[in-house]
CSV table of C-alpha atoms and ligand atoms in Angstrom, one decimal:
chain,number,residue,atom,x,y,z
A,145,UNK,CA,0.0,0.0,0.0
A,146,UNK,CA,2.4,2.7,-1.3
A,147,UNK,CA,2.0,5.5,-3.7
A,148,UNK,CA,-0.7,7.9,-2.5
A,149,UNK,CA,-1.9,10.6,-4.9
A,150,UNK,CA,-4.0,13.6,-4.2
A,151,UNK,CA,-7.4,14.2,-5.5
A,152,UNK,CA,-8.1,18.0,-5.6
A,153,UNK,CA,-11.9,17.8,-6.1
A,154,UNK,CA,-12.4,15.4,-3.2
A,155,UNK,CA,-9.6,16.9,-1.1
A,156,UNK,CA,-8.4,13.4,-0.2
A,157,UNK,CA,-5.4,11.1,-0.7
A,158,UNK,CA,-6.1,8.0,-2.8
A,159,UNK,CA,-4.4,4.8,-3.5
A,160,UNK,CA,-6.2,3.3,-6.5
A,161,UNK,CA,-6.6,0.0,-8.3
A,162,UNK,CA,-4.7,-2.2,-5.9
A,163,UNK,CA,-5.0,-6.0,-6.5
A,164,UNK,CA,-5.9,-7.5,-3.2
A,165,UNK,CA,-4.7,-11.0,-3.6
A,166,UNK,CA,-1.6,-12.6,-5.2
A,167,UNK,CA,-3.8,-15.4,-6.4
A,168,UNK,CA,-6.1,-13.2,-8.5
A,169,UNK,CA,-7.8,-15.0,-11.3
A,170,UNK,CA,-9.2,-11.8,-12.7
A,171,UNK,CA,-6.8,-9.1,-11.6
A,172,UNK,CA,-8.7,-6.4,-13.5
A,173,UNK,CA,-11.6,-6.9,-11.2
A,174,UNK,CA,-10.1,-8.1,-7.9
A,175,UNK,CA,-9.0,-4.6,-7.0
A,176,UNK,CA,-9.8,-1.9,-4.5
A,177,UNK,CA,-9.1,1.8,-3.9
A,178,UNK,CA,-8.8,3.6,-0.6
A,179,UNK,CA,-9.6,7.3,-0.2
A,180,UNK,CA,-8.5,9.2,2.9
A,181,UNK,CA,-9.4,12.7,4.0
A,182,UNK,CA,-6.5,15.1,3.4
A,183,UNK,CA,-5.8,15.8,7.1
A,184,UNK,CA,-5.1,12.1,7.9
A,185,UNK,CA,-1.8,11.8,5.9
A,186,UNK,CA,1.3,13.9,5.7
A,187,UNK,CA,2.8,15.0,2.4
A,188,UNK,CA,5.2,12.0,2.7
A,189,UNK,CA,2.4,9.5,3.1
A,190,UNK,CA,2.8,9.0,6.8
A,191,UNK,CA,-0.3,8.8,9.0
A,192,UNK,CA,-0.8,12.3,10.6
A,193,UNK,CA,-1.7,11.0,14.0
A,194,UNK,CA,-3.2,14.4,15.1
A,195,UNK,CA,-4.9,15.0,11.8
A,196,UNK,CA,-8.6,15.8,12.3
A,197,UNK,CA,-11.5,16.0,9.9
A,198,UNK,CA,-15.1,16.7,10.9
A,199,UNK,CA,-15.5,15.0,14.3
A,200,UNK,CA,-12.9,12.3,13.6
A,201,UNK,CA,-9.1,11.9,13.7
A,202,UNK,CA,-6.7,9.8,11.7
A,203,UNK,CA,-6.9,7.2,14.4
A,204,UNK,CA,-10.6,6.8,15.0
A,205,UNK,CA,-12.2,7.7,11.7
A,206,UNK,CA,-14.8,5.2,10.5
A,207,UNK,CA,-13.8,3.2,7.5
A,208,UNK,CA,-16.5,2.6,4.9
A,209,UNK,CA,-16.0,-0.6,2.9
A,210,UNK,CA,-18.3,-0.2,-0.1
A,211,UNK,CA,-18.5,-3.3,-2.3
A,212,UNK,CA,-19.4,-2.6,-5.9
A,213,UNK,CA,-21.2,-5.9,-6.5
A,214,UNK,CA,-24.1,-5.6,-8.9
A,215,UNK,CA,-26.2,-8.2,-10.5
A,216,UNK,CA,-23.9,-10.8,-9.1
A,217,UNK,CA,-21.6,-9.8,-12.0
A,218,UNK,CA,-17.9,-9.2,-12.2
A,219,UNK,CA,-17.3,-5.6,-11.2
A,220,UNK,CA,-14.3,-3.3,-10.9
A,221,UNK,CA,-13.8,-0.9,-8.0
A,222,UNK,CA,-15.2,2.5,-8.8
A,223,UNK,CA,-13.4,5.8,-9.5
A,224,UNK,CA,-14.2,9.4,-8.6
A,225,UNK,CA,-16.5,10.9,-11.2
A,226,UNK,CA,-18.1,7.5,-12.0
A,227,UNK,CA,-21.8,7.0,-11.5
A,228,UNK,CA,-21.3,4.3,-8.9
A,229,UNK,CA,-18.7,6.2,-6.9
A,230,UNK,CA,-20.4,7.2,-3.6
A,231,UNK,CA,-17.3,8.3,-1.7
A,232,UNK,CA,-17.7,12.1,-1.6
A,233,UNK,CA,-20.2,12.5,1.3
A,234,UNK,CA,-18.3,10.1,3.5
A,235,UNK,CA,-15.0,11.8,2.9
A,236,UNK,CA,-16.5,15.2,3.5
A,237,UNK,CA,-17.4,14.0,7.0
A,238,UNK,CA,-14.0,12.7,7.9
A,239,UNK,CA,-14.6,9.0,7.0
A,240,UNK,CA,-12.1,6.8,5.1
A,241,UNK,CA,-13.7,5.3,2.0
A,242,UNK,CA,-12.9,2.0,0.2
A,243,UNK,CA,-14.4,0.8,-3.0
A,244,UNK,CA,-13.9,-2.8,-3.9
A,245,UNK,CA,-14.3,-4.9,-7.1
A,246,UNK,CA,-15.0,-8.6,-7.4
A,247,UNK,CA,-15.4,-11.6,-9.6
A,248,UNK,CA,-18.9,-12.5,-10.6
A,249,UNK,CA,-21.1,-15.0,-12.3
A,250,UNK,CA,-19.4,-14.9,-15.7
A,251,UNK,CA,-15.8,-14.4,-14.6
A,252,UNK,CA,-13.4,-16.7,-16.3
A,253,UNK,CA,-9.7,-17.5,-15.6
A,254,UNK,CA,-7.0,-17.6,-18.2
A,255,UNK,CA,-7.9,-21.3,-18.8
A,256,UNK,CA,-11.5,-20.3,-19.7
A,257,UNK,CA,-13.1,-21.9,-16.5
A,258,UNK,CA,-15.7,-20.0,-14.6
A,259,UNK,CA,-14.2,-18.8,-11.4
A,260,UNK,CA,-16.8,-16.3,-10.0
A,261,UNK,CA,-19.8,-18.5,-9.3
A,262,UNK,CA,-21.4,-18.6,-5.8
A,263,UNK,CA,-19.9,-17.8,-3.3
A,264,UNK,CA,-16.8,-16.2,-4.9
A,265,UNK,CA,-18.0,-12.6,-4.9
A,266,UNK,CA,-18.3,-12.8,-1.1
A,267,UNK,CA,-15.0,-14.6,-0.8
A,268,UNK,CA,-13.4,-11.8,-2.7
A,269,UNK,CA,-14.7,-9.1,-0.4
A,270,UNK,CA,-13.6,-11.1,2.6
A,271,UNK,CA,-10.2,-11.5,1.0
A,272,UNK,CA,-10.0,-7.7,0.3
A,273,UNK,CA,-10.9,-6.8,3.9
A,274,UNK,CA,-8.2,-9.1,5.2
A,275,UNK,CA,-5.7,-7.6,2.8
A,276,UNK,CA,-6.6,-4.1,4.0
A,277,UNK,CA,-6.3,-5.1,7.7
A,278,UNK,CA,-2.9,-6.7,6.9
A,279,UNK,CA,-1.8,-3.2,5.7
A,280,UNK,CA,-3.5,-1.3,8.5
A,281,UNK,CA,-0.2,0.2,9.8
A,282,UNK,CA,0.0,2.3,6.7
A,283,UNK,CA,-3.7,3.3,6.6
A,284,UNK,CA,-5.5,6.0,8.6
A,285,UNK,CA,-8.8,5.1,10.2
A,286,UNK,CA,-10.2,2.6,12.7
A,287,UNK,CA,-9.7,-0.7,11.0
A,288,UNK,CA,-11.2,-2.6,13.9
A,289,UNK,CA,-14.6,-1.3,13.1
A,290,UNK,CA,-15.5,-1.4,9.4
A,291,UNK,CA,-18.8,-0.2,8.0
A,292,UNK,CA,-19.9,-2.3,5.1
A,293,UNK,CA,-22.0,-0.7,2.4
A,294,UNK,CA,-23.6,-2.1,-0.7
A,295,UNK,CA,-26.7,-2.2,-2.8
A,296,UNK,CA,-28.7,-5.0,-4.5
A,297,UNK,CA,-26.3,-7.9,-5.0
A,298,UNK,CA,-24.0,-5.6,-3.1
A,299,UNK,CA,-26.6,-5.2,-0.4
A,300,UNK,CA,-26.7,-9.0,-0.2
A,301,UNK,CA,-22.9,-9.0,0.2
A,302,UNK,CA,-23.1,-6.3,2.9
A,303,UNK,CA,-25.6,-8.4,4.8
A,304,UNK,CA,-23.4,-11.5,4.4
A,305,UNK,CA,-20.3,-9.7,5.5
A,306,UNK,CA,-22.2,-8.6,8.6
A,307,UNK,CA,-23.4,-12.0,9.7
A,308,UNK,CA,-20.6,-14.3,8.5
A,309,UNK,CA,-17.5,-12.5,9.9
A,310,UNK,CA,-14.7,-15.0,10.2
A,311,UNK,CA,-17.1,-17.9,9.9
A,312,UNK,CA,-15.1,-21.2,9.3
A,313,UNK,CA,-17.4,-22.2,6.4
A,314,UNK,CA,-15.5,-19.8,4.2
A,315,UNK,CA,-12.0,-20.8,5.3
A,316,UNK,CA,-11.2,-23.3,2.4
A,317,UNK,CA,-12.3,-20.7,-0.1
A,318,UNK,CA,-10.3,-17.9,1.5
A,319,UNK,CA,-7.2,-20.1,1.7
A,320,UNK,CA,-7.5,-20.9,-2.0
A,321,UNK,CA,-8.1,-17.3,-2.8
A,322,UNK,CA,-4.8,-16.2,-1.2
A,323,UNK,CA,-6.4,-14.4,1.8
A,324,UNK,CA,-4.5,-13.6,5.0
A,325,UNK,CA,-5.9,-16.4,7.2
A,326,UNK,CA,-4.6,-14.7,10.4
A,327,UNK,CA,-6.6,-11.5,9.7
A,328,UNK,CA,-10.3,-11.0,10.4
A,329,UNK,CA,-13.0,-10.2,7.9
A,330,UNK,CA,-15.6,-9.2,10.4
A,331,UNK,CA,-17.4,-5.9,10.2
A,332,UNK,CA,-18.8,-3.6,12.9
A,333,UNK,CA,-21.9,-2.3,11.0
A,334,UNK,CA,-23.6,-2.9,7.7
A,335,UNK,CA,-25.7,-0.6,5.5
A,336,UNK,CA,-27.8,-2.9,3.4
A,337,UNK,CA,-29.5,-1.3,0.4
A,338,UNK,CA,-32.3,-3.3,-1.4
A,339,UNK,CA,-30.6,-6.7,-0.8
A,340,UNK,CA,-31.3,-9.4,-3.3
A,341,UNK,CA,-31.1,-12.3,-0.8
A,342,UNK,CA,-32.7,-15.6,0.2
A,343,UNK,CA,-32.5,-16.5,-3.5
A,344,UNK,CA,-33.8,-20.0,-3.1
A,345,UNK,CA,-37.0,-18.7,-1.5
A,346,UNK,CA,-37.3,-15.4,-3.3
A,347,UNK,CA,-39.5,-16.8,-6.1
A,348,UNK,CA,-42.2,-17.7,-3.5
A,349,UNK,CA,-41.9,-14.2,-2.0
A,350,UNK,CA,-42.1,-12.6,-5.4
A,351,UNK,CA,-45.3,-14.5,-6.4
A,352,UNK,CA,-46.8,-13.8,-3.0
A,353,UNK,CA,-46.4,-10.1,-3.6
A,354,UNK,CA,-46.8,-9.7,-7.4
A,355,UNK,CA,-49.0,-12.7,-8.2
A,356,UNK,CA,-52.0,-10.6,-9.1
A,357,UNK,CA,-50.1,-8.9,-11.9
A,358,UNK,CA,-50.0,-11.2,-15.0
A,359,UNK,CA,-47.6,-8.9,-16.9
A,360,UNK,CA,-44.0,-7.9,-16.2
A,361,UNK,CA,-41.8,-5.1,-17.5
A,362,UNK,CA,-38.9,-5.8,-19.7
A,363,UNK,CA,-36.6,-6.8,-16.9
A,364,UNK,CA,-33.1,-7.5,-15.8
A,365,UNK,CA,-33.5,-11.1,-16.9
A,366,UNK,CA,-35.7,-11.1,-19.9
A,367,UNK,CA,-38.4,-9.5,-22.1
A,368,UNK,CA,-41.9,-8.4,-21.2
A,369,UNK,CA,-44.3,-11.3,-21.2
A,370,UNK,CA,-47.9,-12.2,-20.1
A,371,UNK,CA,-48.2,-15.2,-17.9
A,372,UNK,CA,-49.3,-18.4,-19.6
A,373,UNK,CA,-51.9,-20.5,-17.8
A,374,UNK,CA,-49.0,-22.8,-16.8
A,375,UNK,CA,-47.0,-20.0,-15.3
A,376,UNK,CA,-50.1,-18.5,-13.6
A,377,UNK,CA,-50.7,-21.8,-11.9
A,378,UNK,CA,-47.0,-22.1,-10.9
A,379,UNK,CA,-47.3,-18.6,-9.5
A,380,UNK,CA,-50.3,-19.5,-7.4
A,381,UNK,CA,-48.5,-22.6,-6.0
A,382,UNK,CA,-45.5,-20.5,-5.1
A,383,UNK,CA,-47.7,-17.9,-3.4
A,384,UNK,CA,-49.3,-20.6,-1.3
A,385,UNK,CA,-45.9,-22.2,-0.5
A,386,UNK,CA,-44.7,-18.8,0.7
A,387,UNK,CA,-47.4,-18.8,3.4
A,388,UNK,CA,-46.0,-22.1,4.7
A,389,UNK,CA,-42.5,-20.9,4.4
A,390,UNK,CA,-43.1,-17.7,6.4
A,391,UNK,CA,-45.0,-19.5,9.0
A,392,UNK,CA,-42.2,-22.0,9.5
A,393,UNK,CA,-39.6,-19.2,10.1
A,394,UNK,CA,-40.9,-18.6,13.6
A,395,UNK,CA,-40.6,-14.8,13.4
A,396,UNK,CA,-41.7,-12.7,16.3
A,397,UNK,CA,-43.0,-9.1,16.1
A,398,UNK,CA,-40.1,-7.1,17.6
A,399,UNK,CA,-42.4,-4.6,19.4
A,400,UNK,CA,-45.5,-6.6,20.3
A,401,UNK,CA,-44.0,-10.1,20.8
A,402,UNK,CA,-46.8,-11.7,18.7
A,403,UNK,CA,-46.1,-14.4,16.2
A,404,UNK,CA,-45.5,-12.9,12.7
A,405,UNK,CA,-47.4,-15.2,10.5
A,406,UNK,CA,-49.5,-15.1,7.3
A,407,UNK,CA,-53.1,-16.2,7.0
A,408,UNK,CA,-53.9,-18.9,4.6
A,409,UNK,CA,-55.0,-16.3,1.9
A,410,UNK,CA,-51.6,-14.6,2.2
A,411,UNK,CA,-53.3,-11.3,2.7
A,412,UNK,CA,-54.0,-11.5,6.4
A,413,UNK,CA,-52.0,-12.1,9.6
A,414,UNK,CA,-49.4,-10.1,11.4
A,415,UNK,CA,-46.7,-10.6,8.8
A,416,UNK,CA,-49.0,-9.1,6.1
A,417,UNK,CA,-50.0,-6.3,8.4
A,418,UNK,CA,-46.3,-5.5,9.1
A,419,UNK,CA,-45.6,-5.5,5.3
A,420,UNK,CA,-48.4,-2.9,4.8
A,421,UNK,CA,-47.3,-0.9,7.8
A,422,UNK,CA,-43.7,-0.7,6.6
A,423,UNK,CA,-45.0,0.5,3.2
A,424,UNK,CA,-47.5,2.9,4.8
A,425,UNK,CA,-44.8,4.4,7.1
A,426,UNK,CA,-42.7,5.3,4.0
A,427,UNK,CA,-45.7,7.0,2.4
A,428,UNK,CA,-46.8,8.8,5.6
A,429,UNK,CA,-43.2,10.2,6.1
A,430,UNK,CA,-43.7,11.9,2.7
A,431,UNK,CA,-47.1,13.2,3.5
A,432,UNK,CA,-48.8,10.6,1.2
A,433,UNK,CA,-51.7,8.2,1.8
A,434,UNK,CA,-50.5,4.7,2.8
A,435,UNK,CA,-51.5,1.9,0.4
A,436,UNK,CA,-54.2,-0.2,2.0
A,437,UNK,CA,-54.0,-3.4,0.1
A,438,UNK,CA,-51.0,-5.2,-1.4
A,439,UNK,CA,-52.8,-6.4,-4.5
A,440,UNK,CA,-54.0,-2.8,-5.2
A,441,UNK,CA,-50.6,-1.5,-4.7
A,442,UNK,CA,-49.1,-4.0,-7.1
A,443,UNK,CA,-51.8,-3.4,-9.8
A,444,UNK,CA,-51.9,0.4,-9.4
A,445,UNK,CA,-48.7,1.7,-8.1
A,446,UNK,CA,-45.7,-0.6,-8.4
A,447,UNK,CA,-46.3,-3.4,-10.9
A,448,UNK,CA,-44.4,-6.7,-11.4
A,449,UNK,CA,-41.0,-6.2,-12.9
A,450,UNK,CA,-39.9,-9.8,-13.4
A,451,UNK,CA,-41.8,-12.6,-15.1
A,452,UNK,CA,-42.7,-15.8,-13.2
A,453,UNK,CA,-40.4,-17.3,-12.2
A,454,UNK,CA,-38.3,-14.3,-11.3
A,455,UNK,CA,-35.1,-15.8,-9.8
A,456,UNK,CA,-34.8,-19.4,-10.6
A,457,UNK,CA,-36.2,-19.0,-14.1
A,458,UNK,CA,-37.6,-22.0,-15.9
A,459,UNK,CA,-35.4,-21.2,-18.9
A,460,UNK,CA,-32.3,-20.7,-16.6
A,461,UNK,CA,-31.8,-17.3,-18.1
A,462,UNK,CA,-31.6,-15.2,-14.9
A,463,UNK,CA,-28.5,-13.8,-13.4
A,464,UNK,CA,-29.1,-16.0,-10.4
A,465,UNK,CA,-29.2,-19.1,-12.6
A,466,UNK,CA,-25.8,-18.1,-13.9
A,467,UNK,CA,-24.6,-17.5,-10.3
A,468,UNK,CA,-25.3,-21.1,-9.4
A,469,UNK,CA,-23.6,-22.7,-12.3
A,470,UNK,CA,-20.1,-24.2,-11.8
A,471,UNK,CA,-16.7,-24.1,-13.2
A,472,UNK,CA,-17.7,-25.7,-16.5
A,473,UNK,CA,-21.5,-25.3,-16.6
A,474,UNK,CA,-22.7,-21.7,-16.9
A,475,UNK,CA,-26.2,-21.9,-15.5
A,476,UNK,CA,-28.2,-24.1,-13.1
A,477,UNK,CA,-31.5,-24.3,-11.3
A,478,UNK,CA,-31.2,-23.7,-7.6
A,479,UNK,CA,-34.6,-23.5,-5.9
A,480,UNK,CA,-36.2,-26.6,-4.6
A,481,UNK,CA,-39.3,-24.5,-4.0
A,482,UNK,CA,-39.6,-23.7,-7.7
A,483,UNK,CA,-39.0,-27.4,-8.5
A,484,UNK,CA,-41.8,-28.3,-6.1
A,485,UNK,CA,-44.2,-25.8,-7.5
A,486,UNK,CA,-43.5,-27.0,-11.1
A,487,UNK,CA,-43.9,-30.7,-10.0
A,488,UNK,CA,-47.1,-29.9,-8.2
A,489,UNK,CA,-48.8,-28.8,-11.4
A,490,UNK,CA,-47.7,-31.8,-13.5
A,491,UNK,CA,-51.2,-33.3,-13.6
A,492,UNK,CA,-52.7,-30.1,-15.0
A,493,UNK,CA,-49.7,-29.3,-17.3
A,494,UNK,CA,-48.0,-32.7,-18.1
A,495,UNK,CA,-46.0,-31.4,-21.1
A,496,UNK,CA,-44.6,-28.3,-19.5
A,497,UNK,CA,-43.8,-30.1,-16.3
A,498,UNK,CA,-42.2,-33.1,-18.1
A,499,UNK,CA,-39.9,-30.8,-20.1
A,500,UNK,CA,-38.6,-29.4,-16.8
A,501,UNK,CA,-38.6,-32.6,-14.8
A,502,UNK,CA,-34.8,-33.3,-14.4
A,503,UNK,CA,-33.6,-29.7,-14.1
A,504,UNK,CA,-33.4,-29.6,-10.3
A,505,UNK,CA,-31.9,-33.1,-9.7
A,506,UNK,CA,-28.6,-31.6,-8.3
A,507,UNK,CA,-30.3,-29.2,-6.0
A,508,UNK,CA,-30.8,-31.8,-3.2
A,509,UNK,CA,-27.1,-32.6,-3.1
A,510,UNK,CA,-25.4,-31.8,0.1
A,511,UNK,CA,-22.6,-29.9,-1.6
A,512,UNK,CA,-25.1,-27.8,-3.6
A,513,UNK,CA,-27.2,-27.0,-0.5
A,514,UNK,CA,-24.0,-25.9,1.3
A,515,UNK,CA,-23.2,-23.5,-1.6
A,516,UNK,CA,-26.6,-22.0,-1.4
A,517,UNK,CA,-26.2,-21.5,2.3
A,518,UNK,CA,-22.9,-19.7,1.9
A,519,UNK,CA,-24.7,-17.0,0.0
A,520,UNK,CA,-27.8,-16.7,2.2
A,521,UNK,CA,-27.4,-14.3,5.1
A,522,UNK,CA,-30.7,-15.6,6.7
A,523,UNK,CA,-28.9,-19.0,7.1
A,524,UNK,CA,-26.2,-17.4,9.3
A,525,UNK,CA,-28.2,-15.1,11.6
A,526,UNK,CA,-29.0,-17.9,14.1
A,527,UNK,CA,-25.6,-19.5,13.7
A,528,UNK,CA,-23.5,-18.8,16.8
A,529,UNK,CA,-20.2,-19.3,15.0
A,530,UNK,CA,-18.4,-16.4,13.5
A,531,UNK,CA,-18.6,-12.7,14.4
A,532,UNK,CA,-21.7,-10.7,13.9
A,533,UNK,CA,-22.0,-7.0,13.2
A,534,UNK,CA,-23.4,-4.8,16.0
A,535,UNK,CA,-25.4,-2.4,13.8
A,536,UNK,CA,-27.6,-3.0,10.8
A,537,UNK,CA,-29.3,-0.4,8.6
A,538,UNK,CA,-31.6,-1.6,5.9
A,539,UNK,CA,-33.1,0.7,3.2
A,540,UNK,CA,-35.2,-0.3,0.2
A,541,UNK,CA,-37.0,1.9,-2.3
A,542,UNK,CA,-40.8,1.6,-2.2
A,543,UNK,CA,-40.7,1.6,-6.0
A,544,UNK,CA,-38.3,-1.3,-6.1
A,545,UNK,CA,-39.7,-4.5,-7.6
A,546,UNK,CA,-36.4,-6.4,-8.1
A,547,UNK,CA,-37.5,-8.6,-5.2
A,548,UNK,CA,-40.5,-8.7,-2.8
A,549,UNK,CA,-40.6,-6.2,0.1
A,550,UNK,CA,-41.0,-9.0,2.5
A,551,UNK,CA,-37.4,-10.3,1.7
A,552,UNK,CA,-35.7,-7.3,3.4
A,553,UNK,CA,-38.4,-7.2,6.1
A,554,UNK,CA,-37.7,-10.8,7.0
A,555,UNK,CA,-34.0,-10.0,7.2
A,556,UNK,CA,-34.8,-7.1,9.5
A,557,UNK,CA,-37.1,-9.1,11.8
A,558,UNK,CA,-34.7,-12.1,12.0
A,559,UNK,CA,-31.8,-9.8,12.9
A,560,UNK,CA,-34.0,-8.2,15.6
A,561,UNK,CA,-35.2,-11.5,16.9
A,562,UNK,CA,-31.7,-12.8,17.2
A,563,UNK,CA,-30.7,-9.8,19.2
A,564,UNK,CA,-27.5,-9.2,17.3
A,565,UNK,CA,-27.5,-5.5,17.8
A,566,UNK,CA,-29.3,-2.4,16.6
A,567,UNK,CA,-31.5,-2.7,13.5
A,568,UNK,CA,-32.8,0.3,11.6
A,569,UNK,CA,-35.1,-0.8,8.8
A,570,UNK,CA,-37.3,1.3,6.5
A,571,UNK,CA,-38.7,1.5,3.0
A,572,UNK,CA,-38.0,4.8,1.2
A,573,UNK,CA,-41.0,6.3,-0.7
A,574,UNK,CA,-40.7,7.0,-4.4
A,575,UNK,CA,-37.2,5.5,-4.6
A,576,UNK,CA,-36.4,2.9,-7.2
A,577,UNK,CA,-33.9,0.0,-7.0
A,578,UNK,CA,-30.9,2.0,-5.9
A,579,UNK,CA,-29.0,3.3,-2.8
A,580,UNK,CA,-32.5,4.4,-1.6
A,581,UNK,CA,-32.0,6.9,1.1
A,582,UNK,CA,-32.4,10.5,2.3
A,583,UNK,CA,-29.1,12.3,1.6
A,584,UNK,CA,-27.0,12.6,4.8
A,585,UNK,CA,-28.8,10.0,6.8
A,586,UNK,CA,-26.3,7.3,6.4
A,587,UNK,CA,-23.5,9.5,7.6
A,588,UNK,CA,-25.7,10.6,10.6
A,589,UNK,CA,-26.2,6.9,11.4
A,590,UNK,CA,-22.5,6.2,11.2
A,591,UNK,CA,-21.8,9.2,13.6
A,592,UNK,CA,-24.4,7.8,15.9
A,593,UNK,CA,-22.9,4.3,16.0
A,594,UNK,CA,-19.4,5.7,16.5
A,595,UNK,CA,-20.8,7.9,19.2
A,596,UNK,CA,-18.3,8.9,21.9
A,597,UNK,CA,-15.3,8.2,19.7
A,598,UNK,CA,-15.4,11.4,17.7
A,599,UNK,CA,-13.2,14.3,18.7
B,24,DHB,C1,-29.5,-7.1,-8.9
B,24,DHB,C2,-30.7,-6.9,-9.4
B,24,DHB,C3,-31.6,-7.9,-9.5
B,24,DHB,O1,-32.8,-7.8,-10.0
B,24,DHB,C4,-31.2,-9.2,-9.2
B,24,DHB,O2,-32.0,-10.2,-9.3
B,24,DHB,C5,-29.9,-9.4,-8.7
B,24,DHB,C6,-29.0,-8.3,-8.5
B,24,DHB,C7,-28.5,-5.9,-8.8
B,24,DHB,O3,-28.9,-4.8,-9.2
B,24,DHB,O4,-27.5,-6.1,-8.2
């Protein structure tokens, strides 16, 4: 970590495009950059111990670790001036900012093998954090307390970093990736924007929320289409299965202590009411009328974006299908719930079901289930091993239809039920799929959780 340069516009020192592992398969993506407020380094690149910026010093400044994961794709770290560079407001308030790239679902090594399938994106970020900590003597900021930030697939990564810190499940992957095994990859806090998580159950959630809408937009994974009778039936099965899934989770209302369940119709019960309250709270905060009914909301305000099935697509054409391929096979089915829904309509739609019959055979394998788990933060919340973050902040746009609202709500409730720390969860009215937030609020939250350590 040598060779600081100065960025005039941001008034910060930067060290850019550093490859974070000697075993990089894709060195153009496995890179990171660090940006440091001007006051924290001397002209010669030494840490200016008494340097202060905002309410922080070179020794106690929060370090923001922003992962640039998107779409579970291979991504580079970002650069000042680029659309996805979010460093400026953090730096202005005295925080150190890191942007980190990763391998993704279509990454290939020099031999042409896929090397970025699940869970490699997460393994890369853990490797990067360990690399930075290994170099902490040369870096200003409090490296014992990282704040992870990311959105969408990056929000999933941020949630995962928060609940899987130093978990032994990742050790073999980290070792193979050239990570410093004696360093920690645990984070202190996580900002989680519109996380695309719980992928193996997300299709049920999606049809539960959007099932009333037979048409999707041209989406991330495919063209606009109208549901065929077969897909409509599959959608209804998934919706019904979601009720069972939610009721099996054992969620408890964090305030009232009542069981958070869904009624058989999927449109009653405390879980449904909480979904509507969360949506209504976002509307009310902007002086608007709260939606009163989820199906109305879907048909008249925020319609279905993705076709049925949204994540584990029947044609294996989603990004997630590509994520769960392997070194030689680009795509794969991954959701036993989708398999079950398809199978359950076989009598009514024998041809369609028969054509899909063998697609999910590998999903029951122990090794495959293990891989799914490695990328599902919900699976680690109740796991006592590893280090958990102490603070979680979840924000999702109320105009976001990339996944069901209940997916992030379930994450928030599970975190609260597990008593891991503070959880600040909200939908943000009129915000799409993005870093949905009110400007300045994330920095205020960080000040708050670092309270008492500022100057
Ligand atoms: C992202 C968006 C999606 O709709 C999805 O399924 C996965 C990832 C993203 O923006 O990162």
